[in-house]
Amino acid sequence: EFSRSEISTIFGYPSERIFVAPPAASAVFRPLGVQMTSREVDPFDLKTGMYFMTVGTLEPRKNLRTLIAAYGQLPAGVRSRMPLVIVGGTGWGDLQLPASTDQLIGRGEIRFLRGVDNRSLRALYEGARLMLFPSVYEGFGMPVVEAFACGTPVAHSSRTVMDEVSDGHAYRIEAMDVDAWTDIMLTSSQDPQDYREPTKRELRIERARFFNWHDSADAVVQAYNAYR
């Protein structure tokens, strides 16, 4: 609906003639339990529930500069036991990362992972204490749904399409508010309840199921039938 509104506003196209067919997470993204996930994140030198992560192509709109600046403000003790894992391939543009980034990487507190297949990505999602998504602009925000499908808590930028996608089941943070991102990571590091609580995990999984390819296919067929 966010994309429909933008298309209608920018191009002056009638909103009633725009059909929305949202995508969905692949079936590979599902919870497989601590034992399986622990084995699959072990090659990355990670422990389940003991790291933060973000996912996305490395480009300016993903707002990694803010996230890394926020992570760098965490107490050294938190950073030493809770690394920030950044999963994604190289995109476009200058990321303008904080000057402290190289030091954080050197100490193993920030880890860039590239070329991660979906099986490993699934495990990384399920094992993360919190999936952080500070992007300033998305058409949908697939990592939010993928993380939900694995039961993982999510914090995403507010006043974006992710508000529509998460529907109240995620933490909403102003995209450029460095201190607020630090606070949510610190809170998560001190209290694992949201990560562990079965009811909350099931609610996130259920929200992910709201997006499915069958409904998307039906929407596409309806669009063709309406204008053929």
Short mmCIF file of C-alpha atoms in Angstrom, two decimals, residues 7-218:
data_model
loop_
_atom_site.label_atom_id
_atom_site.label_comp_id
_atom_site.label_asym_id
_atom_site.label_seq_id
_atom_site.Cartn_x
_atom_site.Cartn_y
_atom_site.Cartn_z
CA ILE A 7 3.10 5.77 -7.38
CA SER A 8 -0.26 7.50 -7.28
CA THR A 9 1.11 10.67 -5.66
CA ILE A 10 4.26 11.06 -7.75
CA PHE A 11 2.85 10.08 -11.15
CA GLY A 12 -0.75 11.15 -10.65
CA TYR A 13 -1.97 7.67 -11.53
CA PRO A 14 -5.38 6.55 -10.16
CA SER A 15 -4.77 4.46 -7.06
CA GLU A 16 -7.75 2.21 -7.85
CA ARG A 17 -5.94 1.05 -11.01
CA ILE A 18 -2.86 -0.06 -9.06
CA PHE A 19 -3.03 -3.67 -7.85
CA VAL A 20 -0.91 -4.61 -4.84
CA ALA A 21 0.69 -8.05 -4.88
CA PRO A 22 3.14 -8.15 -1.96
CA PRO A 23 5.95 -10.72 -1.98
CA ALA A 24 6.57 -13.30 0.74
CA ALA A 25 9.44 -14.99 2.50
CA SER A 26 10.80 -18.19 0.99
CA ALA A 27 9.72 -21.41 2.72
CA VAL A 28 13.32 -21.93 3.84
CA PHE A 29 12.85 -19.18 6.43
CA ARG A 30 11.33 -20.98 9.39
CA PRO A 31 12.40 -21.84 12.94
CA LEU A 32 14.32 -25.09 13.27
CA GLY A 33 15.23 -24.82 16.94
CA VAL A 34 18.27 -23.94 19.01
CA GLN A 35 20.17 -27.18 18.42
CA MET A 36 20.04 -27.00 14.62
CA THR A 37 20.59 -23.25 14.52
CA SER A 38 23.58 -23.45 16.87
CA ARG A 39 25.28 -25.93 14.56
CA GLU A 40 24.65 -23.73 11.54
CA VAL A 41 25.91 -20.44 13.06
CA ASP A 42 28.94 -22.07 14.68
CA PRO A 43 31.05 -21.81 11.46
CA PHE A 44 30.58 -18.03 11.69
CA ASP A 45 31.98 -18.11 15.26
CA LEU A 46 28.61 -17.02 16.62
CA LYS A 47 26.40 -18.24 19.46
CA THR A 48 22.61 -18.30 19.26
CA GLY A 49 21.02 -15.33 20.96
CA MET A 50 24.37 -13.58 21.36
CA TYR A 51 24.62 -11.24 18.38
CA PHE A 52 22.77 -8.51 16.54
CA MET A 53 22.35 -8.59 12.79
CA THR A 54 21.22 -6.56 9.81
CA VAL A 55 20.61 -7.73 6.25
CA GLY A 56 20.71 -5.87 2.96
CA THR A 57 22.76 -4.75 0.01
CA LEU A 58 25.51 -2.37 1.10
CA GLU A 59 24.29 0.99 -0.14
CA PRO A 60 23.55 4.40 1.47
CA ARG A 61 19.77 3.99 1.83
CA LYS A 62 20.33 1.05 4.19
CA ASN A 63 21.60 3.60 6.73
CA LEU A 64 24.49 1.49 8.04
CA ARG A 65 26.29 4.66 9.07
CA THR A 66 23.67 5.31 11.76
CA LEU A 67 23.56 1.68 12.88
CA ILE A 68 27.33 1.38 13.24
CA ALA A 69 27.55 4.71 15.06
CA ALA A 70 24.86 3.48 17.45
CA TYR A 71 26.56 0.14 17.99
CA GLY A 72 29.85 1.90 18.69
CA GLN A 73 28.21 3.74 21.60
CA LEU A 74 27.42 0.49 23.42
CA PRO A 75 29.58 -0.33 26.45
CA ALA A 76 32.72 -2.25 25.50
CA GLY A 77 31.54 -5.24 27.52
CA VAL A 78 28.34 -5.49 25.50
CA ARG A 79 30.18 -5.21 22.19
CA SER A 80 32.69 -7.88 23.20
CA ARG A 81 29.97 -10.46 23.82
CA MET A 82 27.34 -9.26 21.29
CA PRO A 83 28.87 -8.65 17.84
CA LEU A 84 26.98 -6.87 15.06
CA VAL A 85 26.72 -9.08 11.97
CA ILE A 86 26.12 -7.27 8.67
CA VAL A 87 24.94 -9.60 5.89
CA GLY A 88 24.86 -8.37 2.31
CA GLY A 89 26.69 -7.91 -0.95
CA THR A 90 28.24 -4.72 -2.31
CA GLY A 91 25.77 -2.28 -3.79
CA TRP A 92 26.19 1.31 -4.97
CA GLY A 93 27.35 4.58 -3.45
CA ASP A 94 29.60 5.71 -0.62
CA LEU A 95 28.43 4.27 2.70
CA GLN A 96 30.27 6.99 4.64
CA LEU A 97 30.78 4.67 7.59
CA PRO A 98 31.99 6.14 10.90
CA ALA A 99 35.74 6.48 11.42
CA SER A 100 35.55 3.89 14.23
CA THR A 101 34.31 1.15 11.87
CA ASP A 102 37.76 -0.30 11.12
CA GLN A 103 38.56 -0.55 14.83
CA LEU A 104 35.27 -2.31 15.53
CA ILE A 105 35.97 -4.75 12.69
CA GLY A 106 39.52 -5.30 13.92
CA ARG A 107 38.25 -6.32 17.35
CA GLY A 108 35.68 -8.68 15.80
CA GLU A 109 32.80 -6.63 17.14
CA ILE A 110 31.47 -5.85 13.65
CA ARG A 111 31.51 -8.62 11.07
CA PHE A 112 30.63 -8.24 7.39
CA LEU A 113 29.36 -11.46 5.79
CA ARG A 114 29.01 -11.74 2.01
CA GLY A 115 27.87 -14.58 -0.21
CA VAL A 116 25.65 -16.13 2.47
CA ASP A 117 23.23 -18.73 1.09
CA ASN A 118 19.61 -18.93 2.23
CA ARG A 119 20.20 -21.91 4.51
CA SER A 120 22.88 -20.03 6.43
CA LEU A 121 20.85 -16.82 6.34
CA ARG A 122 17.92 -18.67 7.91
CA ALA A 123 20.14 -19.80 10.76
CA LEU A 124 21.59 -16.32 11.21
CA TYR A 125 18.09 -14.89 11.47
CA GLU A 126 16.88 -17.42 14.01
CA GLY A 127 20.02 -17.11 16.10
CA ALA A 128 20.04 -13.30 16.29
CA ARG A 129 19.00 -11.62 19.53
CA LEU A 130 17.62 -8.76 17.44
CA MET A 131 17.44 -8.06 13.71
CA LEU A 132 18.04 -4.35 13.05
CA PHE A 133 16.75 -2.69 9.89
CA PRO A 134 17.41 1.08 9.91
CA SER A 135 16.82 1.59 6.17
CA VAL A 136 15.52 5.02 5.19
CA TYR A 137 13.66 3.73 2.13
CA GLU A 138 12.23 0.38 1.05
CA GLY A 139 9.53 -0.75 -1.32
CA PHE A 140 8.68 -3.65 1.00
CA GLY A 141 11.41 -4.63 3.46
CA MET A 142 11.80 -8.37 2.90
CA PRO A 143 14.34 -8.92 5.75
CA VAL A 144 11.65 -7.91 8.24
CA VAL A 145 9.34 -10.69 7.00
CA GLU A 146 12.19 -13.23 6.77
CA ALA A 147 13.24 -12.51 10.35
CA PHE A 148 9.63 -12.75 11.53
CA ALA A 149 9.27 -16.08 9.73
CA CYS A 150 12.14 -17.37 11.88
CA GLY A 151 10.56 -15.93 15.04
CA THR A 152 13.22 -13.28 15.54
CA PRO A 153 12.61 -9.87 17.17
CA VAL A 154 13.00 -6.91 14.81
CA ALA A 155 13.70 -3.20 15.20
CA HIS A 156 13.12 -1.16 12.05
CA SER A 157 13.00 2.47 11.01
CA SER A 158 9.66 4.13 11.68
CA ARG A 159 7.49 6.03 9.20
CA THR A 160 8.50 3.67 6.41
CA VAL A 161 6.80 0.81 4.60
CA MET A 162 8.03 -1.49 7.38
CA ASP A 163 5.34 -0.07 9.68
CA GLU A 164 2.79 -1.61 7.34
CA VAL A 165 4.72 -4.87 7.07
CA SER A 166 5.38 -5.42 10.78
CA ASP A 167 1.90 -4.31 11.90
CA GLY A 168 2.92 -3.53 15.48
CA HIS A 169 5.07 -6.63 16.04
CA ALA A 170 8.44 -4.83 15.84
CA TYR A 171 10.26 -2.01 17.60
CA ARG A 172 9.96 1.25 15.64
CA ILE A 173 12.94 3.62 15.74
CA GLU A 174 13.45 6.96 14.00
CA ALA A 175 15.86 6.10 11.19
CA MET A 176 18.53 8.72 11.96
CA ASP A 177 18.29 8.67 15.77
CA VAL A 178 21.65 7.19 16.76
CA ASP A 179 20.92 7.23 20.49
CA ALA A 180 17.58 5.45 20.04
CA TRP A 181 19.25 2.62 18.09
CA THR A 182 21.87 2.34 20.84
CA ASP A 183 19.13 2.17 23.47
CA ILE A 184 17.23 -0.64 21.75
CA MET A 185 20.41 -2.70 21.37
CA LEU A 186 21.37 -2.09 25.00
CA THR A 187 17.90 -3.07 26.22
CA SER A 188 17.94 -6.20 24.09
CA SER A 189 21.40 -7.17 25.33
CA GLN A 190 20.29 -6.86 28.96
CA ASP A 191 16.93 -8.60 28.64
CA PRO A 192 16.57 -11.65 26.35
CA GLN A 193 12.88 -12.14 27.15
CA ASP A 194 11.62 -10.89 23.79
CA TYR A 195 14.03 -13.26 22.02
CA ARG A 196 13.09 -16.27 24.15
CA GLU A 197 9.38 -15.77 24.86
CA PRO A 198 7.48 -18.43 22.84
CA THR A 199 4.22 -16.48 22.53
CA LYS A 200 5.91 -13.42 21.03
CA ARG A 201 7.92 -15.59 18.66
CA GLU A 202 4.75 -17.31 17.44
CA LEU A 203 3.04 -13.96 16.87
CA ARG A 204 5.93 -12.85 14.66
CA ILE A 205 5.82 -16.12 12.73
CA GLU A 206 2.08 -15.72 12.26
CA ARG A 207 2.56 -12.19 10.95
CA ALA A 208 5.07 -13.48 8.39
CA ARG A 209 2.46 -15.99 7.19
CA PHE A 210 0.16 -13.08 6.34
CA PHE A 211 2.37 -12.60 3.27
CA ASN A 212 2.16 -15.59 0.96
CA TRP A 213 2.72 -16.26 -2.71
CA HIS A 214 -0.75 -17.74 -3.27
CA ASP A 215 -2.42 -14.43 -2.42
CA SER A 216 0.16 -12.57 -4.49
CA ALA A 217 -0.52 -14.78 -7.50
CA ASP A 218 -4.27 -14.25 -7.08
#
